[in-house]
XYZ file of C-alpha atoms in Angstrom:
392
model
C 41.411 44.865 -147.514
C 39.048 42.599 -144.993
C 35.917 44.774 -145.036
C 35.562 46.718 -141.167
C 32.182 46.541 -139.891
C 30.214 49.968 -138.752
C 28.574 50.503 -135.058
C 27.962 47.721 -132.645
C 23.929 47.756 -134.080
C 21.514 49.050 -136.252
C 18.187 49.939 -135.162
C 15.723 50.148 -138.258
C 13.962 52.906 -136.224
C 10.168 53.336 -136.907
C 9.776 57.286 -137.064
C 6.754 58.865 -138.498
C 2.703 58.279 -139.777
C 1.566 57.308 -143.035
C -1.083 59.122 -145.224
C -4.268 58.188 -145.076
C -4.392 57.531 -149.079
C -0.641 55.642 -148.482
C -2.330 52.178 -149.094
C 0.824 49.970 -150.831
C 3.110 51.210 -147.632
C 3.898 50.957 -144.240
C 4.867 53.544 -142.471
C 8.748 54.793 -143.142
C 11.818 53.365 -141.278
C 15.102 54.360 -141.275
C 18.654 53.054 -141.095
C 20.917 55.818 -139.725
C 23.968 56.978 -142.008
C 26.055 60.027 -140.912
C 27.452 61.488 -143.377
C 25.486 63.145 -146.605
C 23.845 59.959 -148.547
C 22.804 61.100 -151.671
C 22.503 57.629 -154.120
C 21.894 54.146 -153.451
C 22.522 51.094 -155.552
C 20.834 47.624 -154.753
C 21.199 43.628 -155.481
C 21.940 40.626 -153.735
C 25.811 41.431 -153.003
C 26.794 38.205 -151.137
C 24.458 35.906 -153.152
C 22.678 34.704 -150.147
C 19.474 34.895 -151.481
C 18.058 38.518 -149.932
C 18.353 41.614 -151.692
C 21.233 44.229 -150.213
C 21.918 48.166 -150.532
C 24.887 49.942 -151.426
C 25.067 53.832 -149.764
C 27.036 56.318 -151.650
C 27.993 59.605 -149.571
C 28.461 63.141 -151.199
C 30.826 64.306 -148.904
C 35.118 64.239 -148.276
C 36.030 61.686 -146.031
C 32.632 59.668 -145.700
C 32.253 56.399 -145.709
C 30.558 54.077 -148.980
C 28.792 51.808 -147.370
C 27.006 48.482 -147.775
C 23.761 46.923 -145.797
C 23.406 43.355 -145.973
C 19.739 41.666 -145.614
C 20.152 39.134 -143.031
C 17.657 36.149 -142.608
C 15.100 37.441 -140.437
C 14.478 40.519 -142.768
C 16.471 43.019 -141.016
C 19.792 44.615 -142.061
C 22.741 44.077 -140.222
C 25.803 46.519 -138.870
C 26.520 48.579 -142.145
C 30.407 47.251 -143.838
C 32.607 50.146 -144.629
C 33.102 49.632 -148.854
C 35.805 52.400 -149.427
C 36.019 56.320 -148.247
C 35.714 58.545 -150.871
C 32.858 61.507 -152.456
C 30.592 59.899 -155.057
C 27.336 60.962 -156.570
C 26.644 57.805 -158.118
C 26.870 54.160 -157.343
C 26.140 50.766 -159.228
C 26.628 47.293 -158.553
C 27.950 44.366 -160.665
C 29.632 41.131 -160.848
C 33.155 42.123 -163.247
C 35.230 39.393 -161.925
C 32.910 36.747 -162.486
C 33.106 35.086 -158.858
C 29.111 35.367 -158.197
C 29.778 38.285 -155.468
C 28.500 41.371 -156.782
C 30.990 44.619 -157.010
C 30.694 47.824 -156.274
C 31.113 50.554 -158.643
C 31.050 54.657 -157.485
C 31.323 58.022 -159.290
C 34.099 60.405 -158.091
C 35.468 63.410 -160.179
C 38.564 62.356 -160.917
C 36.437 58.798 -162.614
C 35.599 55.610 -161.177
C 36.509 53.762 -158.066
C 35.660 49.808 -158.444
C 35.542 47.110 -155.119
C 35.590 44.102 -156.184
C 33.684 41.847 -153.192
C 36.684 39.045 -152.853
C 34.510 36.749 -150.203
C 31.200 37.699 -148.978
C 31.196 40.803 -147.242
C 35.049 41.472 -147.780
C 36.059 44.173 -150.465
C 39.463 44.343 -152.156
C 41.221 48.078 -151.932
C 40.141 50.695 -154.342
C 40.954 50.390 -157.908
C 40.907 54.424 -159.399
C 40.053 54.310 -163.162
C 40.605 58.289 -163.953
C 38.186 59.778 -167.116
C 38.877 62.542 -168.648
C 36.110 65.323 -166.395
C 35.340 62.119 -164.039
C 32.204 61.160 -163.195
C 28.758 62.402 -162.348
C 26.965 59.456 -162.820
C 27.589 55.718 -163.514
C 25.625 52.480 -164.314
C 26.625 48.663 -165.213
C 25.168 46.703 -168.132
C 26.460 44.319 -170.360
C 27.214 46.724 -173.455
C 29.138 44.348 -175.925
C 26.589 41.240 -174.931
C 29.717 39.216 -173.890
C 28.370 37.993 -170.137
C 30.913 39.916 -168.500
C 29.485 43.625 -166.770
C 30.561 46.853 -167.833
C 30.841 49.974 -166.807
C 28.787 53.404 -167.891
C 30.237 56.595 -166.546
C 29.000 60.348 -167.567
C 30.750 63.643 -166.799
C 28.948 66.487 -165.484
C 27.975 67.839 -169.234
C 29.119 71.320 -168.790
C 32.354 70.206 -168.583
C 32.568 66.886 -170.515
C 32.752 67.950 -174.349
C 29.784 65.955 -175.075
C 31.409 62.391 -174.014
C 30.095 59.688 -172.271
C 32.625 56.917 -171.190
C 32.333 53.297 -171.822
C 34.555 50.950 -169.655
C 34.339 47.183 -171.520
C 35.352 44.424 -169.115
C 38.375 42.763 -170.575
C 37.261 39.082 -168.181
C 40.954 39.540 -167.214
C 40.331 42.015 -164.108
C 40.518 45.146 -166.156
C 38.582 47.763 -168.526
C 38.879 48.971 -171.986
C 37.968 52.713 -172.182
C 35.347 53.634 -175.162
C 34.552 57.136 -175.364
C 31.122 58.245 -177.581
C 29.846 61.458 -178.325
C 26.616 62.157 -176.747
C 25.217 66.522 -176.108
C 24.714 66.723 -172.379
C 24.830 70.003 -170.310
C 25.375 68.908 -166.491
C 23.152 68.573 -163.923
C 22.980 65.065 -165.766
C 20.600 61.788 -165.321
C 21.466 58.490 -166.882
C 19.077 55.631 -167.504
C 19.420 52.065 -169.437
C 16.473 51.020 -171.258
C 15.341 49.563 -173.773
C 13.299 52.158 -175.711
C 12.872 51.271 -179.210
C 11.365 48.100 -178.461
C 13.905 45.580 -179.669
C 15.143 44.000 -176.477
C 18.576 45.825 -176.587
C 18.910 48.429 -173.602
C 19.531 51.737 -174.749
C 21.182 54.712 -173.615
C 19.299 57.829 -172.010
C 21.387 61.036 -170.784
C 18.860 64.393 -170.039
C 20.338 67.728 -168.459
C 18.911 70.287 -165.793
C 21.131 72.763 -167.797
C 21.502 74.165 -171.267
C 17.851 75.205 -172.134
C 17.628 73.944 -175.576
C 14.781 72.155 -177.156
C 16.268 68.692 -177.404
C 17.853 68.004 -174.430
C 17.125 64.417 -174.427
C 20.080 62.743 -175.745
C 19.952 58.863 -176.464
C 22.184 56.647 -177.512
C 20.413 53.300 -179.458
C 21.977 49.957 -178.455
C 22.997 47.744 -181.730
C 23.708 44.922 -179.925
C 27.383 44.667 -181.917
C 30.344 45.687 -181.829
C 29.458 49.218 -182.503
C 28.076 49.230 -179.031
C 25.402 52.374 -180.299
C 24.091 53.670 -182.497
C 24.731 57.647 -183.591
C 22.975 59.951 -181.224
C 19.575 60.987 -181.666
C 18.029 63.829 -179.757
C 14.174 63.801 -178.494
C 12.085 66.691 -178.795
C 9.769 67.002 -175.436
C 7.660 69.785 -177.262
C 9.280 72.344 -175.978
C 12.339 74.104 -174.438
C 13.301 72.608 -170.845
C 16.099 72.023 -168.591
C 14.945 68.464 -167.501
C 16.807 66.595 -164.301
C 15.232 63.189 -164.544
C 14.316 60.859 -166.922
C 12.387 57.654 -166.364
C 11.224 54.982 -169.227
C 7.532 54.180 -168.898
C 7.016 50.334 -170.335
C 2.878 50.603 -171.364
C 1.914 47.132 -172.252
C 0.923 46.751 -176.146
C 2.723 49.467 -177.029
C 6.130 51.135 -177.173
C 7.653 52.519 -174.269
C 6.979 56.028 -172.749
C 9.151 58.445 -171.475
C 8.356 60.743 -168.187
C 10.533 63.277 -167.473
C 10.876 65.926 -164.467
C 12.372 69.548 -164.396
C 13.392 71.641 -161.028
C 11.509 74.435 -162.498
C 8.535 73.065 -163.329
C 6.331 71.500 -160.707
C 4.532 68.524 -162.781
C 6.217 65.326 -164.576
C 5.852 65.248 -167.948
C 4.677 62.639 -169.892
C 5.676 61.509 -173.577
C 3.857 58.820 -175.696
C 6.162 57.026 -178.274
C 3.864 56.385 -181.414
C 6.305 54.875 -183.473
C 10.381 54.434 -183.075
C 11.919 57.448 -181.900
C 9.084 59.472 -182.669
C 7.939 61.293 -179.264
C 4.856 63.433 -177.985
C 4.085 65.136 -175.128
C 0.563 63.745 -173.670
C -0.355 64.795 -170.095
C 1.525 66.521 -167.187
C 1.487 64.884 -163.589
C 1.232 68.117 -160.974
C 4.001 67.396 -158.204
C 4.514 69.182 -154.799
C 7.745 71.467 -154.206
C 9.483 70.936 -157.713
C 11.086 67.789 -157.065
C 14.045 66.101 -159.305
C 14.266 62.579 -158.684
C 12.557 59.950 -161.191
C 12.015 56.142 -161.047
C 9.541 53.747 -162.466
C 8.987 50.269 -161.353
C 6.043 48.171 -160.844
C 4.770 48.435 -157.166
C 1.941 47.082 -156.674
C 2.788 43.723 -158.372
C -0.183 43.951 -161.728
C 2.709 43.964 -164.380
C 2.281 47.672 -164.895
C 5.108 50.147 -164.288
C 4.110 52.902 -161.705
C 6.090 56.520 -161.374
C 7.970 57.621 -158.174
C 9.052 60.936 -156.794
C 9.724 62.723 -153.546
C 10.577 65.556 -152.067
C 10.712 67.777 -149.092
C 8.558 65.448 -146.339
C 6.574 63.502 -148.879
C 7.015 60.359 -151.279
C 4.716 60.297 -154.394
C 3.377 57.507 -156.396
C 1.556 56.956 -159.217
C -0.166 53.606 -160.098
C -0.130 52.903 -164.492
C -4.031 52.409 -165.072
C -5.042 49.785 -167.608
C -5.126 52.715 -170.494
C -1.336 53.012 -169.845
C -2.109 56.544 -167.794
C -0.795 57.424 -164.588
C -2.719 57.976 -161.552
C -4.654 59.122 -159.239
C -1.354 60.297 -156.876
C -0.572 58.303 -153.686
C 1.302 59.947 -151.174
C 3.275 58.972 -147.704
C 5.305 61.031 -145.205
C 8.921 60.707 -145.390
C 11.651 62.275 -143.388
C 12.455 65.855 -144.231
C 15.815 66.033 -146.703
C 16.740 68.062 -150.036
C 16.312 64.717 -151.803
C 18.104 66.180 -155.011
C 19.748 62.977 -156.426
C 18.401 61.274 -159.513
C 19.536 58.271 -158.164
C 18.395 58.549 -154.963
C 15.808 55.767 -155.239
C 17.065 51.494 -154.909
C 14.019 49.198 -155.363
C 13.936 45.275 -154.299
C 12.685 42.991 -151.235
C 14.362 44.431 -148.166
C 12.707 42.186 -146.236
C 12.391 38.855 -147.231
C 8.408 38.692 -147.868
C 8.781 38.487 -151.616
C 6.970 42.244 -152.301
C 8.668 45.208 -153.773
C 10.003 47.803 -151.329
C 11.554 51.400 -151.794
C 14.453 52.779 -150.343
C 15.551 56.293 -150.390
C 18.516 58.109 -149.624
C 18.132 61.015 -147.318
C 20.811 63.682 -147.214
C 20.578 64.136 -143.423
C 19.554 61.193 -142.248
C 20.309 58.102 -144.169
C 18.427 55.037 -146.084
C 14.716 56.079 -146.149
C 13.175 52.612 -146.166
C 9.345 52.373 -147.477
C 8.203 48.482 -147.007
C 5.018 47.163 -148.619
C 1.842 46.291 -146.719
C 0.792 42.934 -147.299
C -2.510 43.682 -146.707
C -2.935 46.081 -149.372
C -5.251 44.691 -151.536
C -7.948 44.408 -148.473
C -7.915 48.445 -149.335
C -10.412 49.256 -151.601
C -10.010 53.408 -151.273
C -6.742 52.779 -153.492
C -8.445 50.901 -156.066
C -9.760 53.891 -158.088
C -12.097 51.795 -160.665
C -9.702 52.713 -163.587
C -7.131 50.476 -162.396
C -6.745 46.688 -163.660
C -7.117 44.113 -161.790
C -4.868 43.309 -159.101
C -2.817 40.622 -160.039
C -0.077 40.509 -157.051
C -0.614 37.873 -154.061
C -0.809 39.040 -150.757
C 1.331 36.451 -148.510
């Protein structure tokens, strides 16, 4: 199916101030998507060299849709993927031809394009799963080069399975099912949490109060795939929507983890293997759910990343593997209620980590770093390290 390209332009469309204390970002722009955008998914799709974003739409009869980075930095005329309601997108290369594929959530499973020439997506292929899918991801799971697929069912529903989807390298996918608690309302993450350089599996639940809620499976890096699950203990009972693994250098990871009823992010040290305590609490504004960490300022450290209502938070990793002080910017105004709302790369070409957003009612949220950062001294606090990025 030759891919059909969206609107005759697209105006990145500067809208909005930044905070003050903002420092790392310019202020917001947008790329327009009608519709109700809920997840995002990035990587170089066309393997030109700039970093692309993938638009998944929570609504019947919306479009998934894919924004290429051109040259110049901009993005060009958004190509229509497939029409269908997802939750969750990923991206991945499963037919080995260098173009990356795209891989959505749907409740009756997963829909896979696979990206035949640049820019040009082959017609659905429906993969039905037994309660669909809520949310997916793509790693190589057997350690065979070839992606796979990671798909979990909204929890409630889902008899505690999680569905595995091997790539056979002949165009298809062997279904593995494991048995992992989850409760719905679910977040996935891939990490690798135990410290031996095989990612690991990480499902949490904003329902089913129960003590531990935070189900993982351990990566073996054979042909068992994982591990049996294990279930963290956060300290206490909570319902908790997102999850995000906090790499602290010298030590193993962290976790951080966010509930809609509770208006902080809490934080959890790892002291040794699978052994988990609750350390400090991050206050956040309006009880947000969405969690990501990635390094944003360019020192090697992860930092944390929220938002919610009209405001994205940040918080810098300190040298003594804390969090903070809080950096905030104005955003546009959406329900932001996707844990995998947040895509983060070089969206435009000057070699410095962006953010991008989705925004139910208005589109891709995109936050672009200032260059001139570092000349900022009010967002050095004097307990962060040194700046090691390079400003251009």
């Amino acid at each position: 199916m030759k891919a059909k390209h969206l609107l005759t332009a697209v105006a990145l469309t500067l809208l909005g101030a930044a905070d003050s204390h903002a420092g790392l970002f310019k202020p917001y722009q947008l790329l327009p998507v009608s519709g109700w955008p809920v997840a995002l998914a990035s990587g170089d799709l066309d393997a030109d060299g700039h970093r692309d974003i993938v638009v998944a739409n929570e609504c019947n009869g919306c479009d998934l849709l894919a924004f290429f980075q051109g040259p110049a930095g901009t993005f060009t005329n958004p190509v229509h993927v497939g029409t269908l309601l997802s939750t969750s997108v990923a991206v991945g290369d499963f037919d080995k031809n260098r173009l990356l594929d795209v891989v959505a959530a749907t409740g009756e499973g997963v829909t896979v394009f696979l990206q035949t020439s640049p820019r040009t997506f082959a017609a659905p292929a429906n993969i039905s799963l037994f309660q669909g899918a809520f949310k997916v991801a793509v790693e190589d799971i057997d350690h065979d080069g070839h992606d796979d697929i990671i798909a979990v069912p909204w929890g409630s529903n889902a008899d505690n399975i999680v569905h595995i989807l091997l790539n056979d390298n002949q165009g298809g996918f062997t279904l593995v099912e494991r048995t992992l608690a989850h409760y719905g309302y679910d977040d996935l993450k891939l990490a690798d949490l135990n410290g031996d350089g095989i990612n690991d599996m990480l499902v949490v639940s904003g329902e089913g109060v129960v003590r531990n809620n935070i189900g993982v499976l351990y990566g073996t890096g054979d042909s068992s795939l994982f591990a049996a699950p294990a279930y963290l203990d956060a300290g206490y009972s909570s319902t908790w929507w997102s999850v995000a693994v906090t790499p602290i250098p010298g030590r193993l990871p962290g976790l951080a983890l966010m509930a809609e009823s509770a208006p902080y992010v809490q934080l959890l040290s790892q002291s040794s293997a699978g052994a988990f305590n609750a350390t400090a609490t991050l206050p956040v504004d309006n009880w947000p759910e969405g969690l990501l960490a990635a390094d944003l300022d360019g020192d090697g450290r992860v930092d944390l990343i929220t938002v919610t209502g009209n405001r994205f938070q940040y918080w810098p990793q300190n040298c003594g593997g804390g969090f903070g002080p809080p950096r905030f910017l104005e955003v546009p105004w959406s329900n932001y209620k996707n844990t995998h709302q947040f895509a983060v790369g070089d969206f435009n070409g000057d070699g410095l980590p962006d953010v991008a957003i989705a925004s139910d009612n208005k589109g891709v949220v995109l936050l672009l770093r200032d260059p001139d950062f570092l000349s900022d001294k009010s967002f050095e606090s004097g307990s962060l390290c040194e700046w090691s990025a390079t400003s251009p």
